[in-house]
């Protein structure tokens, strides 16, 4: 009987406990419902309002005391690269899947080391560096494009490079070449028969950084016809639009 009594009281205790739990769940259920709803709404909002942002670095070469090539007494390469970079940023900022960072957005001197440090820190999806060309006499004209060689860095790491590292580097190179080809196509439309081709080189701006990159030599400051175009605000905007078109279509 004592045993029965004990089991009776154990049963009543369990019932009581179950009752407590039931009561708690009843209290918690609406809260859980609200939480699930909030998560769902957040998820939907994130999908519709925040697509993956591709980070693009635009590098207007030179700046400040580092004027680059002088086009006139007052205008130098640093002014042309900045004008095109600002117009390009304006154009790319209209895309909600692109985020644009400039290595400089005013006439200030930023060392190559600082530019590279910044690029290494933010790890962009693409670096576009802008220059104007010079040399080879006055007859040389047209735009030139450079893709990173990656070879030097690749050799350095070859012994330790694992499969995925190699794959990553191949992807960087493929992205660079694909973007460069698209830029070439769009600049060809703007400057027919002016393309001097796509070359591979060790690019100082991205050396050791392993990031997709293209350097655009926008045309020759030493060629009278090219210089006239480079100095025209209209052409600067047209170059920026041609570059923007390639970047937009690549990340669309
Ligand atoms: Zn330059």
Coordinates of N, CA and C and ligand atoms in Angstrom, one line a residue:
X1 N 0.8 -1.2 0.0 CA 0.0 0.0 0.0 C 0.9 1.3 0.0
X2 N 1.9 1.1 0.8 CA 2.8 2.3 0.8 C 3.4 2.6 -0.6
X3 N 3.7 1.4 -1.3 CA 4.2 1.5 -2.7 C 3.2 2.2 -3.5
X4 N 1.9 1.7 -3.4 CA 0.8 2.3 -4.2 C 0.7 3.8 -4.0
X5 N 0.8 4.2 -2.6 CA 0.6 5.6 -2.3 C 1.7 6.4 -3.0
X6 N 3.0 5.7 -2.9 CA 4.1 6.5 -3.5 C 3.9 6.7 -5.0
X7 N 3.4 5.6 -5.6 CA 3.2 5.7 -7.1 C 2.1 6.7 -7.4
X8 N 1.1 6.7 -6.6 CA 0.0 7.7 -6.8 C 0.6 9.2 -6.8
X9 N 1.4 9.4 -5.7 CA 2.0 10.7 -5.6 C 2.9 11.1 -6.8
X10 N 3.7 10.0 -7.2 CA 4.6 10.2 -8.4 C 3.8 10.6 -9.6
X11 N 2.7 9.9 -9.8 CA 1.8 10.1 -11.0 C 1.3 11.6 -10.9
X12 N 0.8 11.9 -9.7 CA 0.2 13.3 -9.6 C 1.3 14.3 -9.9
X13 N 2.6 14.0 -9.4 CA 3.6 15.0 -9.6 C 3.9 15.1 -11.1
X14 N 4.0 14.0 -11.8 CA 4.3 14.0 -13.2 C 3.2 14.8 -14.0
X15 N 1.9 14.5 -13.5 CA 0.8 15.2 -14.2 C 1.0 16.7 -14.0
X16 N 1.4 17.0 -12.8 CA 1.6 18.5 -12.5 C 2.7 19.1 -13.4
X17 N 3.8 18.2 -13.5 CA 4.9 18.7 -14.3 C 4.5 18.8 -15.8
X18 N 3.7 17.8 -16.3 CA 3.3 17.9 -17.6 C 2.4 19.1 -17.8
X19 N 1.5 19.4 -16.8 CA 0.7 20.5 -16.8 C 1.5 21.8 -17.0
X20 N 2.6 21.9 -16.2 CA 3.5 23.1 -16.3 C 4.0 23.3 -17.7
X21 N 4.6 22.1 -18.2 CA 5.2 22.2 -19.5 C 4.1 22.6 -20.6
X22 N 2.9 22.0 -20.5 CA 1.9 22.4 -21.4 C 1.6 23.9 -21.3
X23 N 1.6 24.4 -20.1 CA 1.3 25.8 -19.9 C 2.4 26.6 -20.5
X24 N 3.6 26.2 -20.3 CA 4.8 27.0 -20.9 C 4.7 27.0 -22.4
X25 N 4.5 25.8 -23.0 CA 4.4 25.7 -24.5 C 3.3 26.6 -25.0
X26 N 2.2 26.6 -24.3 CA 1.0 27.5 -24.7 C 1.5 29.0 -24.7
X27 N 2.3 29.3 -23.7 CA 2.8 30.7 -23.7 C 3.8 31.0 -24.8
X28 N 4.7 29.9 -25.0 CA 5.8 30.2 -26.0 C 5.3 30.1 -27.4
X29 N 4.3 29.3 -27.7 CA 3.9 29.1 -29.1 C 3.7 30.4 -29.9
X30 N 2.9 31.3 -29.4 CA 2.7 32.5 -30.2 C 4.0 33.3 -30.5
X31 N 4.9 33.3 -29.4 CA 6.2 33.9 -29.6 C 7.0 33.3 -30.7
X32 N 7.0 31.9 -30.7 CA 7.8 31.1 -31.7 C 7.2 31.5 -33.1
X33 N 5.9 31.6 -33.2 CA 5.2 31.9 -34.4 C 5.7 33.2 -34.9
X34 N 5.8 34.2 -34.1 CA 6.2 35.6 -34.4 C 7.7 35.5 -34.9
X35 N 8.5 34.8 -34.2 CA 9.9 34.7 -34.5 C 10.1 34.1 -35.9
X36 N 9.4 33.0 -36.2 CA 9.5 32.3 -37.5 C 9.1 33.3 -38.6
X37 N 8.0 34.1 -38.3 CA 7.5 35.0 -39.3 C 8.6 36.1 -39.6
X38 N 9.2 36.6 -38.5 CA 10.2 37.6 -38.6 C 11.4 37.1 -39.5
X39 N 11.8 35.8 -39.2 CA 12.9 35.3 -40.0 C 12.5 35.2 -41.5
X40 N 11.3 34.7 -41.7 CA 10.8 34.5 -43.1 C 10.8 35.9 -43.8
X41 N 10.3 36.9 -43.2 CA 10.2 38.2 -43.8 C 11.6 38.8 -44.1
X42 N 12.5 38.6 -43.1 CA 13.9 39.1 -43.3 C 14.5 38.4 -44.4
X43 N 14.3 37.1 -44.6 CA 14.9 36.3 -45.6 C 14.4 36.8 -47.0
X44 N 13.1 37.0 -47.1 CA 12.5 37.5 -48.4 C 13.1 38.8 -48.7
X45 N 13.1 39.7 -47.7 CA 13.6 41.1 -47.9 C 15.1 41.0 -48.4
X46 N 15.9 40.2 -47.8 CA 17.3 40.1 -48.1 C 17.4 39.6 -49.6
X47 N 16.6 38.6 -50.0 CA 16.7 38.1 -51.3 C 16.3 39.2 -52.3
X48 N 15.2 39.9 -52.0 CA 14.7 40.9 -53.0 C 15.5 42.2 -53.0
X49 N 16.0 42.6 -51.8 CA 16.6 44.0 -51.7 C 18.1 44.0 -51.7
X50 N 18.7 42.9 -51.4 CA 20.2 42.9 -51.3 C 20.9 41.8 -52.0
X51 N 21.0 41.9 -53.4 CA 21.7 40.9 -54.1 C 23.2 40.9 -53.7
X52 N 23.9 39.9 -54.1 CA 25.4 39.9 -53.8 C 26.1 41.0 -54.4
X53 N 26.8 41.8 -53.6 CA 27.5 42.9 -54.1 C 28.9 42.5 -54.6
X54 N 29.2 42.9 -55.8 CA 30.5 42.7 -56.3 C 31.3 43.9 -56.1
X55 N 32.5 43.8 -55.5 CA 33.3 44.9 -55.2 C 34.3 45.2 -56.3
X56 N 34.2 46.4 -56.8 CA 35.0 46.9 -57.9 C 35.9 48.0 -57.5
X57 N 37.2 47.8 -57.7 CA 38.1 48.9 -57.4 C 38.5 49.6 -58.7
X58 N 38.3 50.9 -58.7 CA 38.8 51.7 -59.9 C 40.0 52.5 -59.4
X59 N 41.1 52.4 -60.2 CA 42.3 53.0 -59.8 C 42.7 54.1 -60.8
X60 N 42.4 55.4 -60.5 CA 42.9 56.4 -61.4 C 44.4 56.7 -61.0
X61 N 45.2 56.2 -62.0 CA 46.7 56.3 -61.7 C 47.1 57.7 -61.5
X62 N 48.3 57.8 -60.8 CA 48.9 59.1 -60.5 C 48.0 60.0 -59.6
X63 N 48.4 61.3 -59.5 CA 47.6 62.1 -58.5 C 48.6 63.0 -57.7
X64 N 48.1 64.2 -57.4 CA 49.0 65.1 -56.6 C 50.2 65.5 -57.3
X65 N 51.3 65.4 -56.6 CA 52.6 65.8 -57.3 C 53.0 64.8 -58.4
X66 N 52.5 63.6 -58.3 CA 52.8 62.6 -59.4 C 51.8 62.8 -60.5
X67 N 52.2 63.7 -61.5 CA 51.2 64.1 -62.5 C 51.0 63.1 -63.6
X68 N 52.0 62.2 -63.8 CA 51.9 61.3 -65.0 C 52.4 62.1 -66.2
X69 N 51.9 61.8 -67.3 CA 52.3 62.4 -68.6 C 51.5 63.8 -68.7
X70 N 52.3 64.8 -69.1 CA 51.6 66.1 -69.3 C 51.0 66.2 -70.6
X71 N 49.7 66.6 -70.7 CA 49.0 66.7 -72.0 C 49.1 68.2 -72.4
X72 N 48.9 69.1 -71.5 CA 49.0 70.5 -71.8 C 49.8 71.1 -70.6
X73 N 49.9 72.5 -70.6 CA 50.5 73.1 -69.4 C 49.7 72.9 -68.1
X74 N 48.4 72.7 -68.3 CA 47.5 72.6 -67.1 C 47.0 71.2 -66.9
X75 N 46.9 70.4 -67.9 CA 46.2 69.1 -67.8 C 47.3 68.0 -67.9
X76 N 47.2 67.1 -67.0 CA 48.1 65.9 -67.0 C 47.3 64.6 -67.0
X77 N 48.1 63.5 -67.1 CA 47.4 62.2 -67.1 C 46.6 62.0 -65.8
X78 N 47.1 62.5 -64.7 CA 46.3 62.3 -63.4 C 44.9 62.9 -63.5
X79 N 44.7 64.0 -64.3 CA 43.4 64.6 -64.4 C 42.5 63.8 -65.2
X80 N 43.0 63.2 -66.3 CA 42.2 62.4 -67.2 C 41.8 61.1 -66.5
X81 N 42.7 60.5 -65.8 CA 42.4 59.2 -65.1 C 41.3 59.4 -64.1
X82 N 41.4 60.6 -63.4 CA 40.5 60.9 -62.3 C 39.1 61.2 -62.9
X83 N 39.1 62.0 -64.0 CA 37.8 62.3 -64.6 C 37.1 61.1 -65.1
X84 N 37.8 60.2 -65.7 CA 37.2 58.9 -66.2 C 36.7 58.1 -65.0
X85 N 37.5 58.0 -64.0 CA 37.2 57.2 -62.8 C 35.9 57.7 -62.1
X86 N 35.8 59.0 -62.0 CA 34.6 59.5 -61.4 C 33.4 59.3 -62.2
X87 N 33.5 59.4 -63.5 CA 32.4 59.2 -64.4 C 32.0 57.7 -64.4
X88 N 33.0 56.9 -64.3 CA 32.8 55.4 -64.2 C 32.1 55.0 -62.9
X89 N 32.5 55.6 -61.8 CA 31.9 55.3 -60.5 C 30.4 55.7 -60.6
X90 N 30.2 56.9 -61.2 CA 28.8 57.4 -61.3 C 27.9 56.4 -62.0
X91 N 28.4 55.9 -63.1 CA 27.7 54.9 -64.0 C 27.5 53.6 -63.2
X92 N 28.5 53.1 -62.6 CA 28.5 51.8 -61.9 C 27.6 51.8 -60.7
X93 N 27.5 53.0 -60.0 CA 26.8 53.1 -58.8 C 25.3 52.9 -59.0
X94 N 24.9 53.0 -60.3 CA 23.4 52.8 -60.6 C 23.0 51.4 -60.5
X95 N 24.0 50.5 -60.5 CA 23.7 49.0 -60.4 C 23.7 48.6 -58.9
X96 N 22.6 47.9 -58.5 CA 22.6 47.6 -57.1 C 23.3 46.3 -56.7
X97 N 24.0 45.7 -57.7 CA 24.8 44.5 -57.3 C 26.3 44.9 -57.4
X98 N 26.6 46.2 -57.6 CA 28.0 46.6 -57.6 C 28.3 47.6 -56.5
X99 N 29.5 47.4 -55.9 CA 30.0 48.4 -55.0 C 31.3 48.9 -55.5
X100 N 31.5 50.2 -55.6 CA 32.6 50.8 -56.2 C 33.5 51.5 -55.2
X101 N 34.8 51.2 -55.2 CA 35.8 51.9 -54.4 C 36.9 52.5 -55.3
X102 N 37.2 53.7 -55.1 CA 38.3 54.4 -55.8 C 39.5 54.4 -55.0
X103 N 40.7 54.2 -55.6 CA 42.0 54.3 -54.9 C 42.3 55.8 -54.5
X104 N 41.7 56.7 -55.3 CA 41.7 58.1 -54.9 C 40.5 58.8 -55.6
X105 N 39.8 59.7 -55.0 CA 38.7 60.4 -55.6 C 38.9 61.9 -55.7
X106 N 40.2 62.3 -55.5 CA 40.5 63.7 -55.6 C 42.0 63.8 -56.1
X107 N 42.4 65.0 -56.3 CA 43.8 65.2 -56.8 C 44.8 65.1 -55.7
X108 N 45.0 63.9 -55.2 CA 46.0 63.7 -54.1 C 46.9 62.6 -54.5
X109 N 48.1 62.6 -53.9 CA 49.1 61.6 -54.2 C 48.8 60.4 -53.3
X110 N 48.7 59.2 -53.9 CA 48.5 58.0 -53.1 C 49.6 57.0 -53.7
X111 N 50.5 56.6 -52.8 CA 51.6 55.7 -53.3 C 51.1 54.4 -53.8
X112 N 51.9 53.8 -54.7 CA 51.5 52.5 -55.2 C 51.4 51.5 -54.0
X113 N 52.2 51.6 -53.0 CA 52.2 50.7 -51.9 C 50.8 50.9 -51.1
X114 N 50.4 52.1 -50.9 CA 49.1 52.4 -50.2 C 48.0 51.9 -51.0
X115 N 48.0 52.0 -52.3 CA 46.9 51.5 -53.2 C 46.9 50.0 -53.0
X116 N 48.0 49.4 -53.1 CA 48.0 47.9 -53.0 C 47.6 47.4 -51.6
X117 N 48.0 48.1 -50.6 CA 47.6 47.8 -49.2 C 46.0 47.8 -49.1
X118 N 45.5 48.9 -49.7 CA 44.0 49.1 -49.7 C 43.3 48.0 -50.4
X119 N 43.9 47.6 -51.6 CA 43.3 46.5 -52.4 C 43.4 45.2 -51.6
X120 N 44.5 45.0 -51.0 CA 44.7 43.7 -50.3 C 43.7 43.6 -49.1
X121 N 43.4 44.8 -48.5 CA 42.5 44.8 -47.3 C 41.1 44.5 -47.7
X122 N 40.6 45.1 -48.8 CA 39.2 45.0 -49.1 C 38.9 43.8 -50.1
X123 N 39.9 43.2 -50.6 CA 39.8 42.0 -51.4 C 38.6 42.1 -52.5
X124 N 38.8 43.0 -53.5 CA 37.8 43.2 -54.4 C 37.6 42.1 -55.4
X125 N 36.5 42.1 -56.2 CA 36.3 41.1 -57.2 C 37.0 41.5 -58.5
X126 N 37.3 42.8 -58.6 CA 38.0 43.2 -59.9 C 38.7 44.6 -59.6
X127 N 39.8 44.7 -60.2 CA 40.6 46.0 -60.2 C 40.8 46.5 -61.6
X128 N 40.3 47.8 -61.8 CA 40.5 48.4 -63.1 C 41.4 49.6 -62.9
X129 N 42.6 49.6 -63.5 CA 43.5 50.7 -63.4 C 43.6 51.5 -64.7
X130 N 43.5 52.8 -64.5 CA 43.4 53.7 -65.7 C 44.7 54.5 -65.9
X131 N 45.2 54.5 -67.1 CA 46.4 55.3 -67.4 C 46.2 55.9 -68.8
X132 N 47.1 56.8 -69.2 CA 47.2 57.2 -70.6 C 48.6 56.9 -71.0
X133 N 48.7 56.5 -72.3 CA 50.0 56.1 -72.9 C 50.8 57.2 -73.4
X134 N 52.1 56.9 -73.6 CA 53.0 57.9 -74.2 C 54.1 57.2 -74.9
X135 N 54.8 57.9 -75.8 CA 56.0 57.3 -76.4 C 55.8 56.8 -77.8
X136 N 56.8 56.0 -78.3 CA 56.9 55.5 -79.6 C 56.7 56.6 -80.7
X137 N 57.1 57.8 -80.4 CA 57.0 58.9 -81.4 C 55.5 59.4 -81.4
X138 N 55.3 60.3 -82.3 CA 53.9 60.9 -82.3 C 52.9 60.1 -83.0
X139 N 53.4 59.1 -83.8 CA 52.5 58.4 -84.6 C 51.7 57.3 -83.9
X140 N 52.3 56.8 -82.8 CA 51.6 55.8 -82.0 C 50.3 56.3 -81.4
X141 N 49.2 55.5 -81.6 CA 47.9 55.9 -81.1 C 47.1 54.7 -80.8
X142 N 46.0 55.0 -80.1 CA 45.0 54.0 -79.8 C 45.1 53.5 -78.3
X143 N 44.2 52.6 -77.9 CA 44.2 52.1 -76.5 C 44.9 50.7 -76.4
X144 N 45.3 50.5 -75.3 CA 46.0 49.2 -75.0 C 45.5 48.6 -73.7
X145 N 45.4 47.3 -73.7 CA 44.9 46.6 -72.4 C 45.9 45.6 -71.9
X146 N 46.0 45.6 -70.6 CA 46.9 44.6 -70.0 C 46.2 43.8 -69.0
X147 N 46.5 42.5 -69.0 CA 46.0 41.5 -68.0 C 47.2 41.1 -67.2
X148 N 46.9 40.7 -65.9 CA 48.0 40.2 -65.1 C 48.7 39.0 -65.6
X149 N 49.9 38.8 -65.5 CA 50.7 37.7 -65.9 C 50.5 36.5 -64.9
X150 N 50.4 36.9 -63.6 CA 50.3 35.9 -62.5 C 51.5 34.9 -62.4
X151 N 52.3 34.9 -63.5 CA 53.3 33.8 -63.6 C 54.3 33.9 -62.5
X152 N 54.8 35.2 -62.3 CA 55.9 35.4 -61.4 C 55.5 34.9 -60.0
X153 N 54.3 35.4 -59.6 CA 53.7 35.0 -58.3 C 53.4 33.5 -58.3
X154 N 52.9 33.0 -59.4 CA 52.5 31.6 -59.5 C 53.7 30.7 -59.2
X155 N 54.9 31.1 -59.9 CA 56.1 30.3 -59.7 C 56.6 30.3 -58.3
X156 N 56.4 31.5 -57.7 CA 56.9 31.7 -56.3 C 56.1 30.7 -55.4
X157 N 54.8 30.5 -55.6 CA 54.0 29.6 -54.8 C 53.8 28.2 -55.3
X158 N 54.4 28.0 -56.4 CA 54.1 26.7 -57.1 C 54.3 25.5 -56.2
X159 N 55.4 25.5 -55.5 CA 55.8 24.3 -54.7 C 54.8 24.0 -53.6
X160 N 54.2 25.1 -53.1 CA 53.3 24.9 -52.0 C 51.8 24.9 -52.4
X161 N 51.6 25.4 -53.7 CA 50.2 25.6 -54.1 C 49.4 24.3 -54.2
X162 N 48.3 24.3 -53.6 CA 47.4 23.2 -53.6 C 46.4 23.3 -54.8
X163 N 45.7 22.3 -55.1 CA 44.8 22.3 -56.2 C 43.8 23.5 -56.2
X164 N 43.2 23.8 -55.1 CA 42.2 24.8 -55.0 C 42.9 26.2 -55.2
X165 N 44.1 26.4 -54.7 CA 44.8 27.7 -54.9 C 45.1 27.9 -56.4
X166 N 45.5 26.8 -57.1 CA 45.7 26.9 -58.5 C 44.4 27.3 -59.3
X167 N 43.4 26.6 -58.8 CA 42.1 26.8 -59.5 C 41.6 28.3 -59.3
X168 N 41.9 28.8 -58.1 CA 41.5 30.2 -57.8 C 42.3 31.1 -58.7
X169 N 43.5 30.9 -58.9 CA 44.4 31.7 -59.7 C 43.9 31.6 -61.2
X170 N 43.6 30.4 -61.6 CA 43.1 30.3 -63.0 C 41.8 31.1 -63.2
X171 N 41.0 31.1 -62.1 CA 39.7 31.8 -62.2 C 40.0 33.3 -62.3
X172 N 41.0 33.8 -61.5 CA 41.4 35.2 -61.6 C 41.8 35.6 -63.0
X173 N 42.6 34.7 -63.5 CA 43.1 35.0 -64.9 C 42.0 35.0 -65.9
X174 N 41.1 34.0 -65.8 CA 40.0 33.9 -66.7 C 39.1 35.1 -66.6
X175 N 38.8 35.5 -65.4 CA 38.0 36.7 -65.2 C 38.6 37.9 -65.8
X176 N 40.0 38.1 -65.6 CA 40.7 39.2 -66.1 C 40.6 39.2 -67.7
X177 N 40.9 38.1 -68.3 CA 40.9 38.0 -69.7 C 39.5 38.3 -70.3
X178 N 38.5 37.7 -69.7 CA 37.1 37.9 -70.2 C 36.7 39.3 -70.1
X179 N 37.0 39.9 -68.9 CA 36.7 41.4 -68.8 C 37.4 42.2 -69.8
X180 N 38.7 41.9 -70.0 CA 39.6 42.7 -70.9 C 39.0 42.6 -72.3
X181 N 38.6 41.4 -72.7 CA 38.0 41.2 -74.0 C 36.8 42.0 -74.2
X182 N 35.9 42.0 -73.2 CA 34.7 42.8 -73.3 C 35.0 44.3 -73.4
X183 N 36.0 44.7 -72.6 CA 36.4 46.1 -72.6 C 37.0 46.5 -74.0
X184 N 37.8 45.5 -74.5 CA 38.3 45.7 -75.9 C 37.2 45.9 -76.9
X185 N 36.2 45.1 -76.8 CA 35.1 45.1 -77.8 C 34.4 46.5 -77.7
X186 N 34.1 46.9 -76.4 CA 33.3 48.2 -76.2 C 34.2 49.4 -76.6
X187 N 35.5 49.3 -76.3 CA 36.3 50.5 -76.7 C 36.6 50.5 -78.2
X188 N 36.5 49.3 -78.8 CA 36.7 49.2 -80.3 C 35.5 49.9 -81.0
X189 N 34.3 49.8 -80.4 CA 33.1 50.5 -80.9 C 33.3 52.0 -80.8
X190 N 33.9 52.4 -79.7 CA 34.1 53.8 -79.5 C 35.3 54.4 -80.4
X191 N 36.3 53.6 -80.5 CA 37.5 54.0 -81.3 C 37.8 53.0 -82.3
X192 N 37.1 53.0 -83.4 CA 37.3 51.9 -84.4 C 38.7 51.9 -84.9
X193 N 39.2 50.7 -85.1 CA 40.6 50.4 -85.6 C 41.7 51.1 -84.7
X194 N 41.3 51.4 -83.5 CA 42.3 52.0 -82.6 C 42.9 51.1 -81.5
X195 N 42.4 49.9 -81.5 CA 42.8 49.0 -80.5 C 44.2 48.4 -80.8
X196 N 45.1 48.5 -79.8 CA 46.5 48.0 -80.0 C 46.6 46.6 -79.4
X197 N 45.5 46.0 -79.0 CA 45.6 44.6 -78.5 C 45.6 44.5 -77.0
X198 N 45.5 43.2 -76.7 CA 45.4 42.8 -75.2 C 46.7 42.1 -74.9
X199 N 47.4 42.6 -73.9 CA 48.7 42.0 -73.6 C 48.7 41.5 -72.1
X200 N 49.6 40.6 -71.9 CA 49.8 40.1 -70.5 C 51.1 40.7 -69.9
X201 N 51.0 41.1 -68.7 CA 52.2 41.7 -68.1 C 52.1 41.6 -66.6
X202 N 53.2 41.8 -65.9 CA 53.2 41.9 -64.4 C 52.7 43.3 -64.1
X203 N 51.5 43.4 -63.6 CA 50.9 44.7 -63.3 C 51.4 45.1 -61.9
X204 N 52.1 46.3 -61.9 CA 52.5 46.8 -60.5 C 51.4 46.9 -59.5
X205 N 50.2 47.4 -60.0 CA 49.1 47.7 -59.1 C 48.6 46.4 -58.4
X206 N 48.7 45.2 -59.0 CA 48.1 44.0 -58.4 C 49.2 43.0 -58.1
X207 N 50.4 43.3 -58.3 CA 51.5 42.4 -58.1 C 51.4 41.7 -56.7
X208 N 51.4 40.4 -56.6 CA 51.3 39.6 -55.4 C 49.9 39.6 -54.8
X209 N 49.0 40.2 -55.4 CA 47.6 40.3 -54.8 C 46.6 39.2 -55.2
X210 N 46.9 38.6 -56.4 CA 45.9 37.6 -56.9 C 44.5 38.1 -56.9
X211 N 44.2 39.1 -57.8 CA 42.9 39.6 -57.9 C 42.7 39.9 -59.4
X212 N 41.5 39.6 -59.9 CA 41.3 39.9 -61.3 C 41.5 41.3 -61.6
X213 N 42.3 41.6 -62.7 CA 42.6 43.0 -62.9 C 42.8 43.3 -64.4
X214 N 42.6 44.5 -64.8 CA 42.9 45.0 -66.2 C 43.4 46.4 -66.0
X215 N 44.5 46.7 -66.8 CA 45.0 48.0 -66.9 C 44.6 48.5 -68.3
X216 N 44.0 49.7 -68.3 CA 43.7 50.3 -69.6 C 44.5 51.5 -69.8
X217 N 45.3 51.5 -70.9 CA 46.0 52.7 -71.4 C 45.1 53.3 -72.4
X218 N 44.5 54.4 -71.9 CA 43.3 54.9 -72.7 C 43.6 55.4 -74.1
X219 N 44.7 55.9 -74.3 CA 45.3 56.2 -75.7 C 46.5 57.1 -75.4
X220 N 47.1 57.6 -76.5 CA 48.4 58.2 -76.4 C 48.3 59.7 -76.2
X221 N 48.8 60.2 -75.1 CA 48.9 61.6 -74.8 C 49.9 62.3 -75.7
X222 N 50.8 61.5 -76.4 CA 51.8 62.0 -77.3 C 51.3 62.1 -78.7
X223 N 50.1 61.6 -79.0 CA 49.6 61.7 -80.3 C 48.6 62.8 -80.4
X224 N 48.7 63.8 -81.3 CA 47.9 65.0 -81.3 C 46.4 64.6 -81.4
X225 N 46.0 63.7 -82.2 CA 44.6 63.3 -82.3 C 44.1 62.6 -81.1
X226 N 44.8 61.7 -80.5 CA 44.5 61.1 -79.3 C 44.4 62.1 -78.1
X227 N 45.3 63.0 -78.1 CA 45.4 64.0 -77.0 C 44.1 64.8 -77.0
X228 N 43.7 65.2 -78.2 CA 42.5 66.0 -78.4 C 41.3 65.3 -77.8
X229 N 41.2 64.0 -78.1 CA 40.1 63.2 -77.6 C 40.2 63.0 -76.1
X230 N 41.4 62.8 -75.5 CA 41.5 62.6 -74.1 C 41.1 63.8 -73.3
X231 N 41.4 65.0 -73.9 CA 41.1 66.3 -73.3 C 39.6 66.6 -73.3
X232 N 38.9 65.9 -74.2 CA 37.4 66.2 -74.4 C 36.6 65.5 -73.3
X233 N 35.8 66.3 -72.6 CA 35.0 65.8 -71.5 C 34.0 64.7 -72.0
X234 N 33.6 65.0 -73.3 CA 32.6 64.1 -73.9 C 33.3 62.7 -74.1
X235 N 34.5 62.7 -74.6 CA 35.2 61.4 -74.8 C 35.5 60.7 -73.5
X236 N 35.8 61.5 -72.5 CA 36.1 60.9 -71.1 C 34.8 60.2 -70.7
X237 N 33.7 60.8 -70.8 CA 32.4 60.2 -70.4 C 32.2 58.9 -71.3
X238 N 32.5 59.0 -72.6 CA 32.2 57.9 -73.5 C 33.1 56.7 -73.1
X239 N 34.4 57.0 -72.7 CA 35.3 55.9 -72.3 C 34.7 55.3 -71.0
X240 N 34.3 56.1 -70.1 CA 33.8 55.6 -68.8 C 32.5 54.7 -69.1
X241 N 31.7 55.2 -70.0 CA 30.5 54.4 -70.3 C 30.8 53.1 -71.0
X242 N 31.8 53.1 -71.8 CA 32.3 51.8 -72.5 C 32.8 50.8 -71.4
X243 N 33.6 51.4 -70.5 CA 34.1 50.5 -69.4 C 33.0 50.0 -68.5
X244 N 32.1 50.9 -68.2 CA 31.0 50.5 -67.3 C 30.1 49.4 -68.0
X245 N 29.9 49.5 -69.3 CA 29.1 48.5 -70.0 C 29.7 47.1 -69.8
X246 N 31.0 47.0 -69.9 CA 31.7 45.7 -69.8 C 31.6 45.2 -68.4
X247 N 31.8 46.0 -67.4 CA 31.7 45.6 -66.0 C 30.3 45.2 -65.7
X248 N 29.4 46.0 -66.1 CA 27.9 45.7 -65.8 C 27.5 44.3 -66.4
X249 N 27.9 44.1 -67.6 CA 27.4 42.9 -68.3 C 28.2 41.7 -67.7
X250 N 29.4 41.9 -67.3 CA 30.1 40.7 -66.7 C 29.5 40.2 -65.4
X251 N 29.0 41.2 -64.6 CA 28.4 40.8 -63.3 C 26.9 40.7 -63.3
X252 N 26.3 40.8 -64.4 CA 24.8 40.7 -64.5 C 24.4 39.3 -64.4
Ligands
LIG1 ZN1 50.4 56.3 -66.1

